[in-house]
Coordinates of C-alpha atoms in Angstrom, one line a residue:
Chain A
X1102 CA 19.7 -9.8 12.5
X1103 CA 18.0 -6.9 13.7
X1104 CA 14.1 -6.6 12.1
X1105 CA 15.0 -3.5 10.4
X1106 CA 18.2 -4.5 8.5
X1107 CA 16.2 -7.9 7.7
X1108 CA 13.7 -5.1 5.9
X1109 CA 16.3 -3.3 3.9
X1110 CA 18.1 -6.7 2.8
X1111 CA 14.2 -7.5 2.0
X1112 CA 13.7 -4.3 0.1
X1113 CA 17.4 -5.0 -1.4
X1114 CA 16.6 -8.5 -3.0
X1115 CA 12.8 -7.1 -4.3
X1116 CA 14.8 -3.9 -5.8
X1117 CA 17.2 -6.3 -7.9
X1118 CA 14.5 -8.7 -8.9
X1119 CA 12.5 -6.4 -10.0
X1120 CA 14.7 -4.7 -12.2
X1121 CA 15.3 -7.3 -13.7
X1122 CA 12.0 -8.2 -14.3
X1123 CA 11.7 -4.1 -15.5
X1124 CA 14.5 -4.7 -17.2
X1125 CA 14.3 -8.2 -19.4
X1126 CA 12.6 -7.2 -22.7
X1127 CA 15.3 -4.6 -22.9
X1128 CA 18.6 -7.1 -23.0
X1129 CA 15.7 -10.0 -24.4
X1130 CA 14.2 -9.0 -26.9
X1131 CA 14.2 -7.2 -30.4
X1132 CA 14.8 -4.1 -31.4
X1133 CA 13.7 -2.3 -34.4
X1134 CA 12.0 0.6 -33.7
X1135 CA 10.0 2.4 -36.6
X1136 CA 8.6 5.5 -36.1
X1137 CA 4.9 4.7 -35.9
X1138 CA 5.7 2.6 -33.5
X1139 CA 6.8 5.1 -31.0
X1140 CA 4.1 7.4 -32.1
X1141 CA 1.8 7.4 -29.2
X1142 CA -1.4 5.7 -29.3
X1143 CA -3.9 7.5 -30.3
X1144 CA -7.1 5.0 -32.1
X1145 CA -4.2 4.3 -34.8
X1146 CA -4.3 7.8 -36.1
X1147 CA -1.7 10.8 -35.6
X1148 CA -1.2 12.1 -32.2
X1149 CA -2.9 15.9 -31.9
X1150 CA -1.3 18.6 -30.3
X1151 CA 0.4 17.5 -27.1
X1152 CA -0.3 16.1 -23.5
X1153 CA 1.4 18.9 -22.0
X1154 CA -0.9 22.0 -21.5
X1155 CA -4.5 19.4 -21.6
X1156 CA -6.2 19.9 -18.3
X1157 CA -8.4 18.0 -16.2
X1158 CA -11.3 18.8 -13.4
X1159 CA -11.0 20.3 -10.2
X1160 CA -13.0 17.3 -9.1
X1161 CA -9.6 15.0 -8.7
X1162 CA -8.0 18.0 -7.3
X1163 CA -10.8 18.1 -4.3
X1164 CA -11.1 14.5 -4.0
X1165 CA -6.9 14.4 -3.0
X1166 CA -7.5 17.3 -0.8
X1167 CA -10.0 15.5 1.2
X1168 CA -7.9 12.8 1.0
X1169 CA -5.0 14.6 2.9
X1170 CA -7.5 15.4 5.4
X1171 CA -9.2 12.6 6.0
X1172 CA -6.0 10.5 6.3
X1173 CA -4.6 12.8 8.8
X1174 CA -7.4 12.4 10.9
X1175 CA -6.8 8.3 10.8
X1176 CA -3.1 8.2 11.5
X1177 CA -4.6 10.0 14.9
X1178 CA -6.4 6.7 15.1
X1179 CA -3.7 4.5 14.8
X1180 CA -1.9 4.8 18.2
X1181 CA -5.6 5.8 19.8
X1182 CA -6.6 2.6 18.6
X1183 CA -3.0 0.9 20.4
X1184 CA -3.6 2.6 23.8
X1185 CA -7.2 2.7 23.4
X1186 CA -7.2 0.1 26.9
X1187 CA -5.2 2.0 29.2
X1188 CA -6.8 5.2 27.9
X1189 CA -10.6 3.9 28.8
X1190 CA -13.8 6.1 28.8
X1191 CA -11.7 8.9 28.8
X1192 CA -9.9 8.3 25.7
X1193 CA -13.1 7.5 23.9
X1194 CA -14.7 11.2 24.6
X1195 CA -11.2 12.3 23.6
X1196 CA -11.5 10.6 20.3
X1197 CA -15.2 11.4 20.2
X1198 CA -14.4 15.1 19.9
X1199 CA -12.1 15.2 17.5
X1200 CA -14.2 13.0 15.4
X1201 CA -17.5 15.0 15.3
X1202 CA -15.4 18.0 14.1
X1203 CA -14.1 16.2 11.5
X1204 CA -17.7 14.6 11.2
X1205 CA -19.2 17.6 10.4
X1206 CA -16.4 18.2 8.0
X1207 CA -17.8 15.6 6.1
X1208 CA -21.4 15.6 6.8
X1209 CA -20.2 19.6 4.6
X1210 CA -18.8 17.9 2.4
X1211 CA -21.8 15.5 1.3
X1212 CA -24.5 18.6 1.9
X1213 CA -22.8 21.0 -0.5
X1214 CA -22.5 18.1 -2.8
X1215 CA -18.4 18.2 -3.6
X1216 CA -19.1 14.4 -3.0
X1217 CA -21.0 14.1 -6.4
X1218 CA -19.2 13.2 -9.7
X1219 CA -21.3 14.5 -12.1
Chain B
X442 CA 23.3 -19.0 12.2
X443 CA 21.1 -16.3 12.7
X444 CA 22.0 -14.0 9.9
X445 CA 21.8 -17.5 7.9
X446 CA 18.1 -17.8 9.0
X447 CA 17.0 -14.8 8.9
X448 CA 17.8 -14.8 5.0
X449 CA 16.4 -17.9 4.4
X450 CA 13.2 -16.3 5.9
X451 CA 13.1 -13.5 3.3
X452 CA 14.0 -16.0 0.4
X453 CA 11.2 -17.9 1.6
X454 CA 8.9 -14.8 1.7
X455 CA 9.7 -13.4 -1.5
X456 CA 8.9 -16.9 -3.7
X457 CA 5.7 -17.1 -2.3
X458 CA 4.7 -13.9 -3.6
X459 CA 6.1 -14.7 -6.8
X460 CA 5.0 -18.0 -7.0
X461 CA 1.7 -16.9 -6.1
X462 CA 1.6 -13.8 -8.4
X463 CA 2.7 -17.2 -11.5
X464 CA 0.1 -19.4 -9.9
X465 CA -2.8 -16.7 -10.2
X466 CA -1.5 -15.6 -13.6
X467 CA -3.1 -19.5 -14.4
X468 CA -5.1 -19.8 -12.3
X469 CA -7.4 -16.2 -14.1
X470 CA -6.8 -17.7 -16.8
X471 CA -8.1 -21.2 -16.3
X472 CA -10.2 -19.5 -13.9
X473 CA -12.1 -17.2 -16.0
X474 CA -12.3 -20.1 -19.2
X475 CA -14.4 -21.9 -16.0
X476 CA -16.5 -19.2 -15.3
X477 CA -17.2 -18.4 -18.9
X478 CA -17.9 -21.9 -20.4
X479 CA -14.5 -22.2 -22.4
X480 CA -11.8 -24.6 -22.3
X481 CA -8.8 -21.6 -22.3
X482 CA -4.7 -21.8 -21.6
X483 CA -4.3 -25.4 -23.0
X484 CA -1.8 -24.9 -25.5
X485 CA 1.5 -24.7 -23.9
X486 CA 2.4 -28.1 -22.4
X487 CA 5.9 -29.7 -21.4
X488 CA 6.1 -33.2 -22.3
X489 CA 4.3 -32.1 -26.3
X490 CA 1.1 -33.6 -25.2
X491 CA 2.3 -36.5 -23.4
X492 CA 0.7 -36.1 -20.3
X493 CA -3.1 -37.5 -20.8
X494 CA -4.0 -34.5 -19.4
X495 CA -3.1 -30.8 -20.0
X496 CA -4.8 -28.1 -17.5
X497 CA -2.4 -25.6 -19.4
X498 CA -0.1 -25.3 -15.8
X499 CA 2.7 -24.8 -17.7
X500 CA 1.1 -22.6 -20.2
X501 CA 1.4 -19.1 -17.8
X502 CA 4.0 -21.0 -15.1
X503 CA 6.7 -20.9 -17.4
X504 CA 5.5 -19.3 -21.2
X505 CA 3.3 -16.6 -20.1
X506 CA 6.4 -14.3 -18.2
X507 CA 8.8 -16.0 -20.9
X508 CA 7.1 -15.0 -23.8
X509 CA 6.5 -11.5 -22.5
X510 CA 9.9 -11.0 -21.8
X511 CA 11.1 -11.9 -24.9
X512 CA 8.7 -9.4 -26.1
X513 CA 10.3 -6.0 -27.9
X514 CA 10.6 -3.5 -25.2
X515 CA 8.6 0.0 -26.5
X516 CA 9.1 3.1 -25.3
X517 CA 7.4 6.4 -27.3
X518 CA 9.9 9.2 -28.4
X519 CA 7.7 11.5 -26.5
X520 CA 7.2 9.7 -23.5
X521 CA 9.2 10.6 -20.4
X522 CA 12.2 8.1 -21.0
X523 CA 13.1 8.1 -17.3
X524 CA 10.2 8.5 -15.7
X525 CA 8.9 5.8 -18.3
X526 CA 11.2 3.4 -17.1
X527 CA 10.9 4.2 -13.2
X528 CA 7.2 3.7 -13.3
X529 CA 7.2 -0.2 -13.3
X530 CA 9.7 -0.3 -10.4
X531 CA 7.9 1.9 -8.5
X532 CA 4.8 -0.2 -9.1
X533 CA 6.4 -3.8 -7.8
X534 CA 9.1 -2.8 -5.4
X535 CA 6.8 -1.7 -2.4
X536 CA 4.3 -4.2 -2.8
X537 CA 7.2 -7.0 -2.6
X538 CA 8.5 -5.6 0.0
X539 CA 5.3 -5.7 1.8
X540 CA 5.5 -9.7 2.7
X541 CA 8.7 -9.7 4.4
X542 CA 6.0 -8.6 7.8
X543 CA 3.4 -11.3 7.0
X544 CA 3.9 -13.9 8.9
X545 CA 3.8 -16.9 7.8
X546 CA 4.2 -19.7 10.6
X547 CA 4.7 -19.4 14.6
X548 CA 7.6 -20.4 15.3
X549 CA 10.3 -22.9 13.7
X550 CA 12.6 -25.3 16.3
X551 CA 15.6 -26.3 14.6
X552 CA 19.1 -27.3 16.2
X553 CA 18.3 -25.4 19.7
X554 CA 17.1 -22.5 17.7
X555 CA 13.9 -21.0 17.9
X556 CA 13.0 -18.8 14.8
X557 CA 10.1 -16.7 14.4
X558 CA 8.7 -17.2 10.9
X559 CA 7.8 -13.5 9.9
X560 CA 11.1 -12.3 7.7
X561 CA 11.3 -8.6 9.0
X562 CA 9.8 -8.9 13.0
X563 CA 9.0 -5.1 13.0
X564 CA 6.6 -3.9 15.8
X565 CA 4.6 -2.3 13.8
X566 CA 3.9 -4.7 10.4
X567 CA 0.1 -3.9 10.1
X568 CA 1.8 0.1 9.2
X569 CA 3.8 -0.8 7.0
X570 CA 1.8 -2.8 5.1
X571 CA 0.0 0.0 4.7
X572 CA 2.2 2.3 4.4
X573 CA 3.7 0.5 1.4
X574 CA 0.3 -0.1 0.0
X575 CA 0.2 3.7 0.4
X576 CA 3.2 3.8 -2.2
X577 CA 1.7 2.0 -5.0
X578 CA -0.7 4.8 -6.3
X579 CA 2.7 6.3 -7.8
X580 CA 3.4 3.6 -10.1
X581 CA 0.1 4.8 -11.6
X582 CA 0.6 8.2 -11.4
X583 CA 4.1 8.4 -12.6
X584 CA 3.4 5.3 -15.5
X585 CA 0.2 7.4 -16.4
X586 CA 2.3 10.7 -17.0
X587 CA 5.2 9.3 -18.3
X588 CA 3.7 8.0 -21.4
X589 CA 2.4 11.0 -23.0
X590 CA -0.5 9.9 -24.6
X591 CA -4.1 10.7 -23.3
X592 CA -5.5 7.7 -22.3
X593 CA -2.2 6.9 -19.8
X594 CA -2.7 9.8 -18.7
X595 CA -6.5 9.7 -18.1
X596 CA -6.0 6.4 -16.6
X597 CA -3.3 7.2 -14.5
X598 CA -5.2 10.3 -12.5
X599 CA -8.2 7.9 -12.6
X600 CA -6.6 5.4 -11.0
X601 CA -4.8 7.4 -8.5
X602 CA -8.3 9.5 -7.2
X603 CA -9.4 5.9 -6.9
X604 CA -6.9 4.4 -5.2
X605 CA -6.6 7.4 -2.5
X606 CA -10.9 7.3 -1.9
X607 CA -10.3 3.3 -0.8
X608 CA -7.5 3.7 1.0
X609 CA -9.4 5.1 3.7
X610 CA -11.4 2.9 4.1
X611 CA -8.6 0.3 3.9
X612 CA -7.2 2.2 7.1
X613 CA -10.6 2.5 9.0
X614 CA -10.6 -1.5 8.7
X615 CA -7.8 -1.7 10.0
X616 CA -8.0 0.7 12.8
X617 CA -11.1 -1.4 14.4
X618 CA -9.0 -4.6 13.8
X619 CA -6.0 -2.9 16.2
X620 CA -8.9 -1.5 18.7
X621 CA -9.5 -5.5 18.8
X622 CA -6.7 -6.6 19.2
X623 CA -4.3 -4.1 21.0
X624 CA -1.2 -4.6 19.3
X625 CA 0.0 -3.7 15.8
X626 CA 2.3 -6.6 15.3
X627 CA 0.8 -9.0 12.3
X628 CA 2.6 -12.1 14.2
X629 CA 1.3 -10.7 17.6
X630 CA -2.2 -10.5 16.0
X631 CA -2.0 -14.1 14.4
X632 CA -1.3 -15.6 17.7
X633 CA -4.1 -14.0 19.6
X634 CA -6.0 -15.4 17.2
X635 CA -5.1 -19.0 18.8
X636 CA -6.9 -18.9 21.5
X637 CA -11.1 -20.0 22.1
X638 CA -14.0 -18.2 22.5
X639 CA -16.1 -20.6 24.9
X640 CA -13.7 -23.1 24.9
X641 CA -15.0 -24.0 21.2
X642 CA -14.7 -21.2 18.7
X643 CA -11.4 -20.6 17.4
X644 CA -11.3 -16.6 18.6
X645 CA -10.5 -15.5 14.7
X646 CA -10.9 -11.8 13.7
X647 CA -13.8 -13.0 11.4
X648 CA -16.0 -13.2 14.1
X649 CA -15.1 -10.0 16.2
X650 CA -15.2 -8.0 13.1
X651 CA -17.0 -8.7 10.0
X652 CA -17.5 -5.4 8.9
X653 CA -13.7 -4.7 9.0
X654 CA -13.0 -7.6 6.8
X655 CA -16.3 -7.1 4.5
X656 CA -14.5 -3.0 4.5
X657 CA -10.9 -5.1 4.2
X658 CA -12.0 -7.1 1.3
X659 CA -13.9 -4.8 -0.4
X660 CA -10.8 -1.3 -0.3
X661 CA -8.0 -4.0 -0.9
X662 CA -10.3 -5.1 -4.3
X663 CA -10.0 -1.7 -5.1
X664 CA -6.9 -1.0 -4.5
X665 CA -5.5 -3.5 -6.7
X666 CA -7.2 -1.9 -9.8
X667 CA -9.5 -5.8 -10.0
X668 CA -13.3 -5.6 -12.4
X669 CA -15.7 -4.3 -10.7
X670 CA -13.2 -1.4 -10.3
X671 CA -10.7 -1.5 -13.1
X672 CA -11.9 1.9 -14.3
X673 CA -8.2 2.9 -14.7
X674 CA -7.6 0.2 -17.3
X675 CA -11.0 0.2 -18.1
X676 CA -10.9 -1.1 -22.3
X677 CA -13.4 -0.4 -23.9
X678 CA -13.0 3.8 -22.7
X679 CA -9.2 4.6 -22.7
X680 CA -7.5 2.0 -24.0
X681 CA -5.5 0.1 -21.5
X682 CA -5.3 3.2 -19.0
X683 CA -2.0 3.7 -17.7
X684 CA -0.3 1.2 -19.3
X685 CA -1.4 2.1 -22.6
X686 CA 2.2 3.0 -23.9
X687 CA 3.8 -0.2 -21.9
X688 CA 5.2 -3.5 -23.3
X689 CA 6.9 -6.8 -23.0
X690 CA 8.5 -7.1 -19.5
X691 CA 7.8 -3.5 -18.1
X692 CA 3.7 -4.0 -19.0
X693 CA 4.5 -8.1 -17.5
X694 CA 5.5 -6.1 -14.4
X695 CA 2.8 -3.7 -14.1
X696 CA 0.1 -6.8 -14.4
X697 CA 2.6 -8.5 -12.2
X698 CA 1.4 -5.8 -9.4
X699 CA -2.2 -6.2 -9.2
X700 CA -1.7 -9.7 -8.8
X701 CA 1.2 -9.3 -5.9
X702 CA -1.4 -6.6 -4.6
X703 CA -4.2 -9.4 -4.7
X704 CA -1.6 -11.6 -2.9
X705 CA -1.7 -8.6 0.0
X706 CA -5.0 -8.4 -0.1
X707 CA -5.2 -12.3 0.2
X708 CA -2.5 -11.9 3.4
X709 CA -4.1 -9.3 5.3
X710 CA -7.8 -11.0 5.5
X711 CA -5.7 -14.0 6.3
X712 CA -3.5 -12.8 9.1
X713 CA -6.8 -10.1 10.4
X714 CA -9.7 -11.9 10.0
X715 CA -8.7 -15.8 9.7
X716 CA -6.4 -16.4 12.5
X717 CA -3.5 -16.2 9.9
X718 CA -0.9 -19.7 9.8
X719 CA -3.8 -20.7 13.0
X720 CA -5.1 -24.0 12.3
X721 CA -7.9 -24.5 14.7
X722 CA -7.4 -26.1 17.9
X723 CA -3.6 -26.9 17.3
X724 CA -1.3 -25.8 19.7
X725 CA 2.4 -26.1 19.7
X726 CA 2.5 -29.2 21.5
X727 CA -0.3 -30.9 18.9
X728 CA -4.2 -31.1 18.9
X729 CA -6.3 -30.0 21.3
X730 CA -9.8 -30.4 20.5
X731 CA -12.9 -29.2 22.9
X732 CA -13.9 -32.4 24.3
X733 CA -10.3 -32.6 26.3
X734 CA -9.4 -35.3 22.7
X735 CA -5.6 -34.6 22.2
X736 CA -3.2 -35.6 19.8
X737 CA 0.3 -35.0 20.6
X738 CA 2.4 -33.7 17.4
X739 CA 6.2 -33.6 17.0
X740 CA 6.8 -29.1 16.6
X741 CA 8.6 -29.9 13.5
X742 CA 4.9 -31.5 12.1
X743 CA 3.0 -28.5 13.8
X744 CA 4.8 -26.0 12.0
X745 CA 4.6 -27.3 8.5
X746 CA 0.6 -28.0 9.0
X747 CA 0.9 -24.4 9.9
X748 CA 2.7 -23.0 7.1
X749 CA 0.6 -25.0 5.1
X750 CA -3.1 -23.9 6.4
X751 CA -1.7 -20.0 6.1
X752 CA -0.6 -20.9 2.6
X753 CA -4.1 -22.8 1.4
X754 CA -6.0 -19.8 3.7
X755 CA -4.0 -17.5 1.1
X756 CA -4.7 -19.0 -1.9
X757 CA -8.3 -19.4 -1.5
X758 CA -8.8 -15.1 -0.7
X759 CA -6.7 -15.5 -3.7
X760 CA -8.9 -17.2 -5.6
X761 CA -12.0 -15.6 -4.0
X762 CA -11.2 -12.3 -5.6
X763 CA -10.9 -13.3 -8.6
X764 CA -13.7 -15.0 -9.0
X765 CA -15.4 -12.1 -7.7
X766 CA -13.7 -10.3 -10.9
X767 CA -15.1 -12.6 -13.6
X768 CA -19.0 -12.5 -12.3
X769 CA -19.4 -8.6 -11.5
X770 CA -19.5 -5.8 -14.4
X771 CA -16.7 -2.9 -14.0
X772 CA -18.9 0.7 -12.0
X773 CA -19.7 3.4 -13.3
X774 CA -16.9 6.4 -12.1
X775 CA -19.2 8.0 -10.3
X776 CA -20.8 5.4 -8.6
X777 CA -17.0 4.0 -7.8
X778 CA -16.4 7.4 -5.9
X779 CA -19.9 7.6 -4.3
X780 CA -19.6 4.0 -3.2
X781 CA -16.2 5.2 -1.6
X782 CA -17.0 8.2 0.2
X783 CA -21.0 8.1 1.0
X784 CA -20.7 4.3 2.6
X785 CA -17.8 2.7 2.6
X786 CA -16.1 5.5 4.9
X787 CA -19.4 6.4 7.4
X788 CA -19.7 2.6 7.7
X789 CA -15.8 2.6 8.9
X790 CA -16.0 5.6 10.8
X791 CA -19.5 3.9 12.6
X792 CA -17.8 0.3 12.8
X793 CA -14.8 2.0 14.8
X794 CA -16.6 4.0 17.0
X795 CA -19.0 1.1 17.6
X796 CA -15.6 -1.0 18.3
X797 CA -14.7 0.9 20.6
X798 CA -17.3 1.2 23.3
X799 CA -17.8 -2.4 23.1
X800 CA -14.3 -2.9 24.1
X801 CA -14.7 -0.4 27.2
X802 CA -17.8 -2.3 28.2
X803 CA -17.4 -5.7 27.8
X804 CA -13.7 -6.0 27.7
X805 CA -13.4 -10.1 28.3
X806 CA -15.4 -9.7 24.5
X807 CA -12.4 -9.3 23.2
X808 CA -9.1 -11.3 23.4
X809 CA -6.1 -9.3 25.1
Chain C
X373 CA 26.4 4.5 11.3
X374 CA 26.8 2.8 7.3
X375 CA 23.2 3.0 7.3
X376 CA 23.4 6.6 8.3
X377 CA 25.6 7.8 5.6
X378 CA 23.8 5.7 2.3
X379 CA 20.4 6.8 3.9
X380 CA 21.8 10.6 4.5
X381 CA 23.4 10.4 1.3
X382 CA 19.8 9.7 -0.5
X383 CA 18.0 12.4 1.3
X384 CA 20.4 15.0 -0.1
X385 CA 20.0 13.6 -3.9
X386 CA 16.1 13.9 -3.4
X387 CA 16.6 17.1 -1.9
X388 CA 19.0 18.6 -4.4
X389 CA 16.3 17.0 -7.0
X390 CA 13.1 19.1 -5.4
X391 CA 15.5 22.0 -6.0
X392 CA 17.5 21.9 -8.5
X393 CA 15.3 20.0 -11.2
X394 CA 13.3 22.1 -13.5
X395 CA 10.8 20.1 -14.1
X396 CA 8.3 19.9 -11.6
X397 CA 7.1 16.8 -11.9
X398 CA 10.6 15.2 -11.2
X399 CA 10.8 17.5 -8.1
X400 CA 8.0 16.3 -6.8
X401 CA 9.0 12.6 -7.1
X402 CA 12.7 13.7 -5.4
X403 CA 10.2 14.8 -2.5
X404 CA 8.8 11.5 -2.2
X405 CA 12.5 9.9 -2.6
X406 CA 13.6 12.5 0.7
X407 CA 10.5 12.0 3.0
X408 CA 10.8 8.3 2.7
X409 CA 14.9 8.8 3.3
X410 CA 13.9 11.0 6.3
X411 CA 11.0 8.2 7.7
X412 CA 14.7 5.8 7.0
X413 CA 16.3 8.0 9.7
X414 CA 13.3 8.0 11.8
X415 CA 13.0 4.1 11.7
X416 CA 16.7 4.1 13.1
X417 CA 16.4 6.3 15.8
X418 CA 14.1 4.0 17.2
X419 CA 10.9 5.9 16.2
X420 CA 8.8 3.0 14.1
X421 CA 6.0 4.7 14.4
X422 CA 6.7 8.3 13.4
X423 CA 8.8 6.3 10.1
X424 CA 5.7 5.0 9.2
X425 CA 3.5 7.5 9.4
X426 CA 5.8 9.8 7.8
X427 CA 5.5 7.6 4.8
X428 CA 1.6 7.0 4.9
X429 CA 1.2 11.0 5.0
X430 CA 3.8 12.6 3.5
X431 CA 4.8 10.5 0.8
X432 CA 1.6 8.7 0.1
X433 CA -0.8 12.0 0.4
X434 CA 1.0 14.6 0.6
X435 CA 3.1 14.6 -2.5
X436 CA 0.1 13.0 -4.4
X437 CA -1.6 15.8 -3.8
X438 CA 1.6 17.7 -5.2
X439 CA 1.1 15.7 -8.3
X440 CA -2.4 16.4 -8.9
X441 CA -1.6 20.0 -8.5
X442 CA 1.2 19.7 -11.2
X443 CA -0.6 17.8 -13.4
X444 CA -4.1 20.3 -13.1
X445 CA -1.8 23.7 -13.7
X446 CA 0.1 21.4 -16.3
X447 CA 2.7 23.2 -15.6
X448 CA 5.7 23.4 -18.5
X449 CA 9.5 22.7 -17.3
X450 CA 10.3 26.3 -16.0
X451 CA 12.7 27.9 -17.9
X452 CA 15.7 29.1 -15.8
X453 CA 15.7 32.7 -14.6
X454 CA 18.0 35.1 -13.7
X455 CA 17.3 36.0 -10.5
X456 CA 17.4 40.2 -9.7
X457 CA 20.9 40.9 -8.1
X458 CA 20.0 41.9 -4.3
X459 CA 17.7 38.5 -4.8
X460 CA 20.4 36.5 -5.1
X461 CA 22.4 38.3 -2.7
X462 CA 19.8 38.0 0.1
X463 CA 18.8 34.0 -0.6
X464 CA 22.5 33.0 -0.9
X465 CA 22.6 35.0 2.7
X466 CA 19.7 33.7 4.6
X467 CA 21.4 30.1 3.1
X468 CA 24.1 31.1 4.7
X469 CA 22.8 31.9 8.1
X470 CA 21.0 28.9 8.1
X471 CA 23.6 26.3 6.9
X472 CA 25.9 28.7 9.9
X473 CA 22.8 27.6 11.8
X474 CA 22.9 24.2 11.7
X475 CA 26.2 23.5 12.2
X476 CA 26.6 24.8 14.7
X477 CA 23.7 23.6 16.5
X478 CA 25.2 20.3 15.9
X479 CA 28.1 20.3 16.8
X480 CA 26.9 22.0 20.1
X481 CA 27.1 19.5 23.1
X482 CA 23.3 18.9 23.9
X483 CA 21.6 20.6 26.6
X484 CA 22.2 19.5 30.5
X485 CA 18.3 18.8 30.3
X486 CA 18.5 15.8 27.8
X487 CA 18.9 12.6 30.0
X488 CA 22.1 10.9 28.6
X489 CA 20.1 7.4 28.8
X490 CA 16.8 7.3 27.1
X491 CA 14.0 5.3 28.9
X492 CA 13.4 1.9 28.0
X493 CA 10.3 2.7 25.7
X494 CA 11.7 5.7 24.1
X495 CA 10.2 6.3 20.8
X496 CA 8.1 3.3 20.9
X497 CA 4.4 3.3 19.5
X498 CA 3.1 3.3 23.2
X499 CA 4.8 5.7 24.2
X500 CA 4.7 8.5 21.6
X501 CA 0.7 7.2 22.0
X502 CA 0.5 7.7 25.7
X503 CA 2.3 11.4 25.6
X504 CA 0.2 12.2 23.2
X505 CA -3.5 11.2 24.2
X506 CA -2.9 12.3 27.9
X507 CA -0.5 15.2 28.1
X508 CA -1.3 16.9 24.3
X509 CA -5.3 16.5 24.3
X510 CA -5.7 20.2 24.0
X511 CA -3.6 20.2 20.4
X512 CA -4.7 17.1 19.2
X513 CA -8.4 18.1 20.0
X514 CA -7.1 21.8 17.2
X515 CA -5.8 19.7 14.9
X516 CA -9.4 18.6 13.9
X517 CA -10.5 22.4 13.8
X518 CA -7.3 22.9 11.4
X519 CA -8.4 20.1 9.4
X520 CA -11.7 21.4 9.6
X521 CA -11.1 24.6 7.9
X522 CA -9.0 22.9 5.2
X523 CA -11.6 20.6 4.2
X524 CA -14.2 23.8 4.1
X525 CA -11.6 25.9 2.4
X526 CA -11.1 23.7 -0.2
X527 CA -15.0 23.1 -1.1
X528 CA -15.2 26.4 -0.8
X529 CA -12.1 27.6 -3.7
X530 CA -13.3 24.8 -6.0
X531 CA -17.0 26.3 -5.7
X532 CA -16.3 29.7 -6.3
X533 CA -14.8 28.7 -9.8
X534 CA -18.1 27.0 -11.3

């Protein structure tokens, strides 16, 4: 069997089992909903206002951006690591330049304090 | 016949992870009891207390999942119903599938067939593990958002930021392993570790990449959102984080996802750093000890030994993670982010650079 | 071939969710579905590395960023707006032209420059890496500058507010 076909079969098997597990208590469990039970939890008080409209700090957004950038950097490292022995010193220099430029980025982010969480 | 073997391998890989999670559930409860000097997890028993000892293993192996599956499934009125259902499903499927690419043995020779003991032998399996790990974020973020509760939302956002921050360290540690072994294939990496250094020590990854091992272990624990990295579900601050509004089997699926992630980290540590299914000095024909002493073994016995070795190693590293979880207190969020970005990330980069230079200087230093 | 049609179907469903669903969170998740299916298509086309990197970068990183932005702005489900008539016509014409171009380019025979038999290692991680690091060094190095600009830009924009 093709490796990818095996992977697909694996996806299907896991998907079915996971679906059964997720639905298990909907099938097996009791169902007697009450208005209080269906309220979202807020330390026992009636919930105030809606979550939609709540905002959160820009820090998280920055972390996501940094992640995207450095993830792309790491993505370039994989194929490089794979054929590193064929590339030799030239490959090392090539990657060193790339990393130095991004390392400057990390240093800048560090220096301006964008990694501080306060 | 070929198709039958393929399907059998898929089922075996899936059963390993399914049983491992159930076993870990018990180990976690009993282990935490041992660590905290309690008796713990000793209520349910299969034969009504007729057995002279009661470890409570029956308790969690069967009673816990069954109990959770029989609880009422509650979806809050204000929640987004479709996404509320989708989140646990999305959280666990990529993690389950990951085990399809983990090699659990060398080859099995049965009736003229030679079967490679990995369920889905795709060429870039290391990257597949990482890709699936990066998809695991969605369960957290969807679950947090769909519940429409403040606690869930905070937990979801925290969890996502934490997981993506530590994913970089995880990736970098794997890059240095790929540099050392020069392949993306987990099975090839496991095979390469069957060689010997100076004809004595097994050429396990841990001797080449100790720093990467530490990175992978820490980052992996952070990915699985467990103490000391359990801020997404910090119960003293935000109730239960992203699964505050979950109950019954959906809750159990989220908790199971944590255990599966522990299993994946253990499988990665085993395969990349501790020889995977390799038993020291055991080749395909039997033991070949350094002194020239050898024991010939039939192929089936060798395969069985390797399979058991894989399971033992897997279990040891799961246990280690549970031990860490019950020993260390939770980190503060700013410390957590600072640790990921200012310590692990630079360490990972330096390790990659150092590995590259060492590989070029002493190519004999690593296995080829 | 059957696999292709199934995958293509899912990809299209995801794409339609992205465009048509009024809740931006659903749109982002539809995008994940589409990107994942496109990755499967890459795998079917013998490009495993590309497929996995697609999942890692697009589905695993960029859409997470999208979701963060959606939540950061706490976007409400959008109201259905009636587009002004000229805009609607322009959009329709543009879509029709694009669709026509795609159909034509899909049905035309391949360019003569493309060899009918591909080399054995076509699309393999090794050949992709060799191409990237020997033939396309300059674009590769310039990527890092682009990423640097992205980082600095993000920091500057975020700092200006506080």
